[in-house]
Amino acid sequence: MNAKFHNALNGTPQDVPPIWFMRQAGRYHQHYQALRKAHGFMELCKKADLAAEVALGPIQDFDFDVSIMFSDLLFPLEALGMGLTYDPAPKLGWHLTESSLQNLRPFHQALEGLGFQGDVLRATRKALPKDKSLIGFIGGPWTLFTYAVEGEHKGSLIAAKRALDLYHNFSEFLIPLLEANVQIQLEGGAEVVMMFDTAAGEMSPQIFNQHLAPHILRVAKKFPGKIGYYSKGTTPWHIQELRRQTAFAGFGVDHRFEIADVLKTNARGFIQGNFDQAMLFCAPREFEKRLLSYLEPIRRLSSAERRHWVSGLGHGVLPQTPEENVRHFVKRVREVFGS
Ligand code: CP3
């Protein structure tokens, strides 16, 4: 367990924030590339010792405060019988339509396909230094629906957006499975489970609040204080209602949010974010300049005003990101707030 991460969760003021990145284990990292040469992506996810080794790589190399279960958010679709391969982009065996809804596996059968994540978390916990935290993740219902219908998240999402009835029907299958998935991860040792809802920001705030938020909230309410919510491309109008709810552990915000403002006005729960991940591609001196100017408004806040901050990126680390800048980010954030 990481004390800084728990301070941010509980709103205990501190100088130096905890740090973790989405996709901190992945293709940009030599450690991952070496393991990936010897093993398929699915194998890395499903063999507990290998998944633990992948998750530990960025902790050992960059000293993040929090380790994320190494897995993928599309496994519930595989568990529901949709067939999943990676090349490296995910590919489903078939796409969801009104008439294929009945082909989804029933809950108890589907559940068997997700137990491996409990083993992954237990193996990761065992290998992880005691002063680090461990979190799990699931996909948001709308994001999983988008993949189920479209097979990818690209373009205008017309097929998914026109099928809101199907989305609600699918959610009746999916939500109990996601809830069981969260339970598996908590029992495996996840301290918090993030819901990554990458495609939710594609919807208008009105549709988000009317159609997406109730399903998200249903999962969060089942595990009070345990679910963190993040979606790329959302605006304050999307998440303001959800942020009033006491059920959530916290929220991730992407780089479109003014983070100093969000922190200063945040009533409860962690706020994770939000440096633009593309900036990690800058040459070292330029990167240093942009990082320092990003940190400046946060530095001007008192430690009480930024007590909920978990330092991270707007979205995930991109393939080919220079490792040096990832290392430098962690070091610099600790220096800036430690002095
Ligand atoms: O954060 C971590 O270190 C944990 C690992 C993690 C992966 N995927 C590993 C992965 C996490 C948190 C995810 C989340 C995920 N997966 C999301 C939500 C966040 C986001 O980036 O939008 C989504 C939409 C997926 C689905 C997915 N999985 C895609 C679109 C792809 C292929 C393209 C890509 O960006 O990598 C994957 C494959 C995948 N998931 C890889 C990794 C390391 C690459 C597989 C390989 O090595 O060949």
Short mmCIF file of C-alpha atoms and ligand atoms in Angstrom, two decimals:
data_model
loop_
_atom_site.label_atom_id
_atom_site.label_comp_id
_atom_site.label_asym_id
_atom_site.label_seq_id
_atom_site.Cartn_x
_atom_site.Cartn_y
_atom_site.Cartn_z
CA MET A 1 0.00 0.00 0.00
CA ASN A 2 1.33 3.40 -0.94
CA ALA A 3 0.82 6.08 1.71
CA LYS A 4 0.76 8.95 -0.81
CA PHE A 5 -1.92 7.26 -2.91
CA HIS A 6 -4.06 6.71 0.16
CA ASN A 7 -3.56 10.30 1.27
CA ALA A 8 -4.89 11.42 -2.12
CA LEU A 9 -7.85 9.04 -1.79
CA ASN A 10 -8.65 10.31 1.69
CA GLY A 11 -7.85 13.97 1.03
CA THR A 12 -4.99 14.16 3.51
CA PRO A 13 -2.76 17.12 2.53
CA GLN A 14 0.76 16.22 1.42
CA ASP A 15 3.55 17.88 -0.53
CA VAL A 16 4.52 15.25 -3.09
CA PRO A 17 1.68 13.57 -4.99
CA PRO A 18 1.57 9.87 -5.87
CA ILE A 19 2.23 9.13 -9.56
CA TRP A 20 0.91 6.53 -11.99
CA PHE A 21 0.28 6.50 -15.73
CA MET A 22 -2.34 4.63 -17.69
CA ARG A 23 -0.52 2.11 -19.93
CA GLN A 24 2.64 2.55 -17.91
CA ALA A 25 3.39 -1.06 -18.88
CA GLY A 26 3.39 -1.36 -22.64
CA ARG A 27 4.96 -1.05 -26.00
CA TYR A 28 7.11 2.05 -25.36
CA HIS A 29 8.98 0.15 -22.64
CA GLN A 30 12.03 -2.00 -23.42
CA HIS A 31 11.19 -4.29 -20.54
CA TYR A 32 7.79 -4.98 -22.13
CA GLN A 33 9.23 -5.33 -25.64
CA ALA A 34 11.66 -8.00 -24.44
CA LEU A 35 8.87 -10.02 -22.81
CA ARG A 36 6.63 -9.46 -25.83
CA LYS A 37 9.27 -10.97 -28.15
CA ALA A 38 9.03 -14.21 -26.24
CA HIS A 39 5.26 -14.26 -25.56
CA GLY A 40 1.99 -13.29 -27.22
CA PHE A 41 -0.03 -10.44 -25.73
CA MET A 42 -2.80 -12.80 -24.57
CA GLU A 43 -0.25 -15.04 -22.90
CA LEU A 44 1.26 -12.05 -21.09
CA CYS A 45 -2.21 -11.16 -19.83
CA LYS A 46 -3.36 -14.63 -18.85
CA LYS A 47 -0.31 -16.22 -17.25
CA ALA A 48 -0.28 -14.68 -13.80
CA ASP A 49 3.49 -14.72 -13.28
CA LEU A 50 4.11 -13.10 -16.66
CA ALA A 51 1.41 -10.46 -16.15
CA ALA A 52 2.94 -9.66 -12.74
CA GLU A 53 6.36 -9.32 -14.33
CA VAL A 54 5.01 -6.92 -16.96
CA ALA A 55 3.23 -4.81 -14.33
CA LEU A 56 6.35 -4.64 -12.20
CA GLY A 57 8.60 -3.44 -15.04
CA PRO A 58 7.59 0.24 -14.86
CA ILE A 59 7.63 0.18 -11.05
CA GLN A 60 11.23 -1.02 -11.04
CA ASP A 61 12.34 1.20 -13.90
CA PHE A 62 10.50 4.46 -13.18
CA ASP A 63 9.44 4.09 -9.54
CA PHE A 64 5.72 4.81 -10.02
CA ASP A 65 3.80 4.75 -6.73
CA VAL A 66 0.99 2.59 -8.05
CA SER A 67 1.05 -0.59 -10.11
CA ILE A 68 -1.80 -1.36 -12.52
CA MET A 69 -2.93 -4.89 -13.19
CA PHE A 70 -1.55 -5.88 -16.57
CA SER A 71 -4.53 -6.93 -18.67
CA ASP A 72 -6.92 -5.45 -21.20
CA LEU A 73 -10.40 -4.05 -20.94
CA LEU A 74 -11.91 -6.20 -23.69
CA PHE A 75 -11.74 -9.52 -21.81
CA PRO A 76 -15.41 -9.34 -20.70
CA LEU A 77 -16.34 -9.45 -24.41
CA GLU A 78 -14.22 -12.55 -24.82
CA ALA A 79 -15.86 -14.02 -21.71
CA LEU A 80 -19.28 -13.32 -23.27
CA GLY A 81 -18.25 -15.51 -26.20
CA MET A 82 -17.41 -12.86 -28.80
CA GLY A 83 -13.99 -14.27 -29.72
CA LEU A 84 -11.01 -11.95 -29.23
CA THR A 85 -7.57 -11.78 -30.82
CA TYR A 86 -4.93 -9.02 -30.90
CA ASP A 87 -2.71 -8.12 -33.85
CA PRO A 88 -1.91 -5.83 -31.91
CA ALA A 89 -5.22 -4.06 -32.45
CA PRO A 90 -8.07 -6.09 -30.98
CA LYS A 91 -10.30 -8.12 -33.29
CA LEU A 92 -13.60 -9.74 -32.34
CA GLY A 93 -14.98 -12.92 -33.90
CA TRP A 94 -18.39 -11.33 -34.49
CA HIS A 95 -20.10 -8.01 -33.92
CA LEU A 96 -23.12 -7.40 -31.77
CA THR A 97 -26.54 -6.83 -33.38
CA GLU A 98 -30.08 -7.06 -31.99
CA SER A 99 -30.38 -10.60 -33.34
CA SER A 100 -26.99 -11.81 -32.06
CA LEU A 101 -27.66 -10.66 -28.49
CA GLN A 102 -28.98 -14.14 -27.73
CA ASN A 103 -25.60 -15.66 -28.67
CA LEU A 104 -23.89 -14.08 -25.66
CA ARG A 105 -22.90 -16.57 -22.99
CA PRO A 106 -25.00 -16.53 -19.82
CA PHE A 107 -23.53 -14.89 -16.73
CA HIS A 108 -22.21 -17.99 -14.93
CA GLN A 109 -20.48 -19.32 -17.99
CA ALA A 110 -19.05 -15.91 -18.84
CA LEU A 111 -17.72 -15.42 -15.32
CA GLU A 112 -15.31 -18.34 -15.75
CA GLY A 113 -13.51 -16.31 -18.39
CA LEU A 114 -12.50 -13.56 -15.94
CA GLY A 115 -11.17 -15.47 -12.94
CA PHE A 116 -7.61 -15.22 -14.28
CA GLN A 117 -7.52 -11.53 -13.34
CA GLY A 118 -7.76 -12.50 -9.65
CA ASP A 119 -4.69 -14.72 -10.07
CA VAL A 120 -2.87 -11.92 -11.92
CA LEU A 121 -3.53 -9.48 -9.08
CA ARG A 122 -2.44 -11.98 -6.41
CA ALA A 123 0.80 -12.69 -8.28
CA THR A 124 1.40 -8.95 -8.78
CA ARG A 125 0.73 -8.15 -5.13
CA LYS A 126 3.17 -10.85 -4.08
CA ALA A 127 5.94 -9.50 -6.28
CA LEU A 128 5.26 -5.81 -5.58
CA PRO A 129 7.24 -3.87 -2.94
CA LYS A 130 5.11 -3.31 0.16
CA ASP A 131 5.13 0.47 -0.20
CA LYS A 132 3.44 0.42 -3.62
CA SER A 133 -0.27 0.36 -4.29
CA LEU A 134 -2.05 -1.93 -6.70
CA ILE A 135 -5.11 -1.05 -8.76
CA GLY A 136 -7.29 -2.96 -11.18
CA PHE A 137 -9.43 -1.76 -14.07
CA ILE A 138 -12.48 -2.55 -16.14
CA GLY A 139 -13.90 -0.93 -19.26
CA GLY A 140 -16.89 1.37 -19.12
CA PRO A 141 -20.17 -0.15 -20.40
CA TRP A 142 -20.40 2.29 -23.33
CA THR A 143 -16.80 1.67 -24.40
CA LEU A 144 -17.32 -2.10 -24.30
CA PHE A 145 -20.56 -1.71 -26.23
CA THR A 146 -18.77 0.40 -28.85
CA TYR A 147 -16.18 -2.34 -29.34
CA ALA A 148 -18.89 -5.05 -29.35
CA VAL A 149 -20.82 -3.28 -32.13
CA GLU A 150 -18.07 -1.64 -34.16
CA GLY A 151 -15.13 -3.93 -33.40
CA GLU A 152 -12.98 -0.83 -32.88
CA HIS A 153 -13.11 2.72 -31.62
CA LYS A 154 -12.61 4.83 -34.72
CA GLY A 155 -14.48 7.49 -36.65
CA SER A 156 -17.98 8.66 -35.87
CA LEU A 157 -19.30 5.55 -34.05
CA ILE A 158 -22.49 5.69 -36.10
CA ALA A 159 -23.40 2.01 -35.64
CA ALA A 160 -23.04 2.27 -31.85
CA LYS A 161 -24.64 5.69 -31.45
CA ARG A 162 -27.78 4.80 -33.40
CA ALA A 163 -28.33 1.67 -31.28
CA LEU A 164 -29.08 3.04 -27.81
CA ASP A 165 -31.79 0.41 -27.22
CA LEU A 166 -29.33 -2.34 -28.01
CA TYR A 167 -26.84 -0.67 -25.65
CA HIS A 168 -29.35 -0.89 -22.80
CA ASN A 169 -30.21 -4.52 -23.62
CA PHE A 170 -26.52 -5.42 -23.84
CA SER A 171 -25.90 -3.68 -20.51
CA GLU A 172 -28.28 -6.15 -18.85
CA PHE A 173 -25.78 -8.88 -19.79
CA LEU A 174 -22.69 -6.81 -19.26
CA ILE A 175 -23.24 -4.98 -15.97
CA PRO A 176 -23.61 -8.07 -13.73
CA LEU A 177 -20.46 -9.40 -15.36
CA LEU A 178 -18.57 -6.14 -14.80
CA GLU A 179 -19.70 -6.12 -11.18
CA ALA A 180 -18.45 -9.68 -10.73
CA ASN A 181 -15.25 -8.64 -12.49
CA VAL A 182 -14.73 -5.81 -9.99
CA GLN A 183 -15.38 -8.25 -7.13
CA ILE A 184 -12.74 -10.64 -8.55
CA GLN A 185 -10.23 -7.79 -8.74
CA LEU A 186 -10.95 -6.51 -5.23
CA GLU A 187 -10.62 -10.02 -3.81
CA GLY A 188 -7.36 -10.36 -5.76
CA GLY A 189 -5.95 -7.35 -3.92
CA ALA A 190 -6.83 -4.30 -6.02
CA GLU A 191 -7.12 -1.28 -3.71
CA VAL A 192 -9.14 0.67 -6.30
CA VAL A 193 -10.62 -0.40 -9.64
CA MET A 194 -10.54 2.17 -12.42
CA MET A 195 -13.30 2.22 -14.98
CA PHE A 196 -11.66 3.32 -18.25
CA ASP A 197 -14.46 4.54 -20.49
CA THR A 198 -12.46 5.74 -23.47
CA ALA A 199 -15.42 6.13 -25.83
CA ALA A 200 -17.84 7.88 -23.44
CA GLY A 201 -16.50 11.34 -24.26
CA GLU A 202 -17.76 10.87 -27.82
CA MET A 203 -21.32 11.36 -26.58
CA SER A 204 -23.05 14.68 -25.90
CA PRO A 205 -23.25 15.61 -22.20
CA GLN A 206 -27.02 15.12 -22.40
CA ILE A 207 -26.82 11.56 -23.75
CA PHE A 208 -23.96 10.82 -21.38
CA ASN A 209 -26.03 11.86 -18.37
CA GLN A 210 -29.22 10.25 -19.58
CA HIS A 211 -27.94 6.93 -20.93
CA LEU A 212 -24.36 6.30 -19.79
CA ALA A 213 -24.17 7.73 -16.28
CA PRO A 214 -26.88 5.48 -14.75
CA HIS A 215 -24.99 2.29 -15.71
CA ILE A 216 -21.66 3.73 -14.54
CA LEU A 217 -23.22 4.79 -11.26
CA ARG A 218 -24.85 1.40 -10.78
CA VAL A 219 -21.42 -0.26 -10.79
CA ALA A 220 -19.89 2.43 -8.55
CA LYS A 221 -22.70 2.21 -5.99
CA LYS A 222 -22.16 -1.51 -5.62
CA PHE A 223 -18.57 -0.81 -4.43
CA PRO A 224 -18.65 2.50 -2.54
CA GLY A 225 -15.27 4.22 -2.46
CA LYS A 226 -13.62 1.64 -4.71
CA ILE A 227 -14.32 2.74 -8.29
CA GLY A 228 -12.43 5.50 -10.10
CA TYR A 229 -13.88 6.80 -13.37
CA TYR A 230 -12.01 8.12 -16.38
CA SER A 231 -13.07 8.92 -19.87
CA LYS A 232 -11.11 10.56 -22.65
CA GLY A 233 -12.64 13.66 -24.19
CA THR A 234 -15.32 14.32 -21.60
CA THR A 235 -16.07 17.89 -20.52
CA PRO A 236 -17.02 19.20 -17.07
CA TRP A 237 -20.66 19.01 -18.24
CA HIS A 238 -20.33 15.26 -18.71
CA ILE A 239 -18.99 14.40 -15.29
CA GLN A 240 -20.30 17.11 -12.97
CA GLU A 241 -23.35 15.06 -11.92
CA LEU A 242 -21.27 11.93 -11.33
CA ARG A 243 -18.76 13.97 -9.32
CA ARG A 244 -21.52 14.97 -6.91
CA GLN A 245 -22.07 11.30 -6.07
CA THR A 246 -20.34 9.96 -3.00
CA ALA A 247 -19.94 6.46 -4.46
CA PHE A 248 -16.74 7.10 -6.45
CA ALA A 249 -13.16 6.80 -5.18
CA GLY A 250 -12.20 9.53 -7.62
CA PHE A 251 -11.92 10.66 -11.22
CA GLY A 252 -9.30 10.80 -13.93
CA VAL A 253 -9.36 13.90 -16.15
CA ASP A 254 -7.71 14.28 -19.52
CA HIS A 255 -5.51 17.18 -20.61
CA ARG A 256 -8.50 19.26 -21.73
CA PHE A 257 -9.31 19.99 -18.09
CA GLU A 258 -7.70 22.88 -16.17
CA ILE A 259 -6.34 20.67 -13.44
CA ALA A 260 -5.41 23.35 -10.89
CA ASP A 261 -9.00 24.53 -11.04
CA VAL A 262 -10.43 21.03 -10.75
CA LEU A 263 -8.20 20.30 -7.73
CA LYS A 264 -9.02 23.55 -5.97
CA THR A 265 -12.76 23.03 -6.27
CA ASN A 266 -12.81 19.27 -5.68
CA ALA A 267 -14.96 18.22 -2.73
CA ARG A 268 -13.96 14.57 -2.40
CA GLY A 269 -12.13 11.68 -4.06
CA PHE A 270 -8.86 11.63 -5.98
CA ILE A 271 -8.29 13.56 -9.19
CA GLN A 272 -5.83 11.80 -11.49
CA GLY A 273 -4.15 13.52 -14.42
CA ASN A 274 -3.47 15.17 -16.69
CA PHE A 275 -0.27 16.02 -18.58
CA ASP A 276 -0.72 15.65 -22.35
CA GLN A 277 0.92 12.32 -23.22
CA ALA A 278 1.97 13.57 -26.68
CA MET A 279 4.26 16.12 -24.95
CA LEU A 280 6.40 13.21 -23.77
CA PHE A 281 7.71 13.10 -27.35
CA CYS A 282 9.38 16.52 -27.01
CA ALA A 283 13.17 16.74 -27.02
CA PRO A 284 14.49 16.78 -23.42
CA ARG A 285 14.93 20.56 -22.99
CA GLU A 286 11.60 21.40 -24.54
CA PHE A 287 9.97 18.63 -22.50
CA GLU A 288 11.44 20.05 -19.32
CA LYS A 289 10.07 23.51 -20.18
CA ARG A 290 6.58 22.23 -20.90
CA LEU A 291 6.49 20.02 -17.84
CA LEU A 292 7.55 22.84 -15.55
CA SER A 293 5.03 25.25 -17.00
CA TYR A 294 2.33 22.57 -16.65
CA LEU A 295 3.26 22.05 -13.00
CA GLU A 296 3.47 25.75 -12.13
CA PRO A 297 -0.26 26.45 -11.51
CA ILE A 298 -0.49 23.27 -9.43
CA ARG A 299 2.60 24.30 -7.45
CA ARG A 300 0.92 27.60 -6.62
CA LEU A 301 -1.88 25.73 -4.82
CA SER A 302 -1.43 24.97 -1.13
CA SER A 303 -0.89 21.33 -0.19
CA ALA A 304 -4.45 21.37 1.21
CA GLU A 305 -5.82 22.63 -2.12
CA ARG A 306 -4.09 19.88 -4.05
CA ARG A 307 -4.62 17.16 -1.45
CA HIS A 308 -6.60 14.97 -3.90
CA TRP A 309 -4.06 14.99 -6.70
CA VAL A 310 -2.69 11.83 -8.27
CA SER A 311 -0.14 12.96 -10.84
CA GLY A 312 -0.42 11.31 -14.24
CA LEU A 313 -1.18 11.80 -17.91
CA GLY A 314 -4.25 13.01 -19.75
CA HIS A 315 -4.53 9.57 -21.35
CA GLY A 316 -2.13 6.61 -21.60
CA VAL A 317 1.54 6.37 -22.53
CA LEU A 318 1.80 6.09 -26.32
CA PRO A 319 3.92 3.49 -28.13
CA GLN A 320 7.41 4.86 -28.94
CA THR A 321 7.35 7.40 -26.09
CA PRO A 322 10.98 8.00 -25.05
CA GLU A 323 11.58 6.22 -21.74
CA GLU A 324 13.88 9.03 -20.63
CA ASN A 325 10.99 11.46 -20.47
CA VAL A 326 8.85 9.05 -18.46
CA ARG A 327 11.72 8.69 -15.97
CA HIS A 328 12.26 12.44 -15.94
CA PHE A 329 8.56 13.14 -15.32
CA VAL A 330 8.53 11.06 -12.13
CA LYS A 331 11.78 12.57 -10.86
CA ARG A 332 10.82 16.16 -11.68
CA VAL A 333 7.35 16.02 -10.12
CA ARG A 334 8.93 14.75 -6.89
CA GLU A 335 11.58 17.48 -6.98
CA VAL A 336 9.16 20.31 -7.74
CA PHE A 337 6.79 19.39 -4.93
CA GLY A 338 9.38 18.04 -2.53
CA SER A 339 11.39 21.25 -2.24
O1 CP3 B 1 -2.02 0.67 -17.91
C1 CP3 B 1 -1.41 -0.41 -17.97
O2 CP3 B 1 -0.16 -0.48 -17.94
C2 CP3 B 1 -2.20 -1.70 -18.02
C3 CP3 B 1 -2.45 -2.23 -19.31
C4 CP3 B 1 -3.52 -1.76 -20.26
C5 CP3 B 1 -3.55 -2.24 -21.60
N1 CP3 B 1 -4.69 -1.79 -22.17
C6 CP3 B 1 -2.52 -3.13 -22.20
C7 CP3 B 1 -2.44 -3.28 -23.65
C8 CP3 B 1 -4.64 -0.94 -20.08
C9 CP3 B 1 -5.07 -0.12 -18.86
C10 CP3 B 1 -5.38 -0.98 -21.30
C11 CP3 B 1 -6.67 -0.29 -21.48
C12 CP3 B 1 -7.33 -0.34 -22.78
N2 CP3 B 1 -7.30 -1.36 -23.71
C13 CP3 B 1 -8.20 0.67 -23.25
C14 CP3 B 1 -8.59 1.93 -22.49
C15 CP3 B 1 -7.56 2.94 -22.51
C16 CP3 B 1 -7.20 3.46 -23.88
O3 CP3 B 1 -6.04 3.39 -24.22
O4 CP3 B 1 -8.10 3.96 -24.56
C17 CP3 B 1 -8.68 0.25 -24.51
C18 CP3 B 1 -9.62 1.01 -25.41
C19 CP3 B 1 -8.11 -1.03 -24.80
C20 CP3 B 1 -8.31 -1.90 -25.99
C21 CP3 B 1 -7.04 -2.18 -26.71
N3 CP3 B 1 -6.09 -3.10 -26.29
C22 CP3 B 1 -6.55 -1.60 -27.89
C23 CP3 B 1 -7.27 -0.51 -28.67
C24 CP3 B 1 -5.30 -2.20 -28.19
C25 CP3 B 1 -4.40 -2.04 -29.40
C26 CP3 B 1 -3.84 -0.75 -29.68
C27 CP3 B 1 -3.03 -0.14 -28.59
O5 CP3 B 1 -3.22 1.05 -28.33
O6 CP3 B 1 -2.14 -0.78 -28.01
C28 CP3 B 1 -5.02 -3.11 -27.14
C29 CP3 B 1 -3.82 -3.93 -26.99
C30 CP3 B 1 -2.99 -3.67 -25.80
N4 CP3 B 1 -3.48 -3.46 -24.54
C31 CP3 B 1 -1.55 -3.64 -25.75
C32 CP3 B 1 -1.22 -3.40 -24.41
C33 CP3 B 1 0.16 -3.33 -23.82
C34 CP3 B 1 -0.61 -3.83 -26.93
C35 CP3 B 1 -0.59 -5.26 -27.33
C36 CP3 B 1 0.71 -5.74 -27.89
O7 CP3 B 1 1.74 -5.72 -27.18
O8 CP3 B 1 0.73 -6.23 -29.02
#
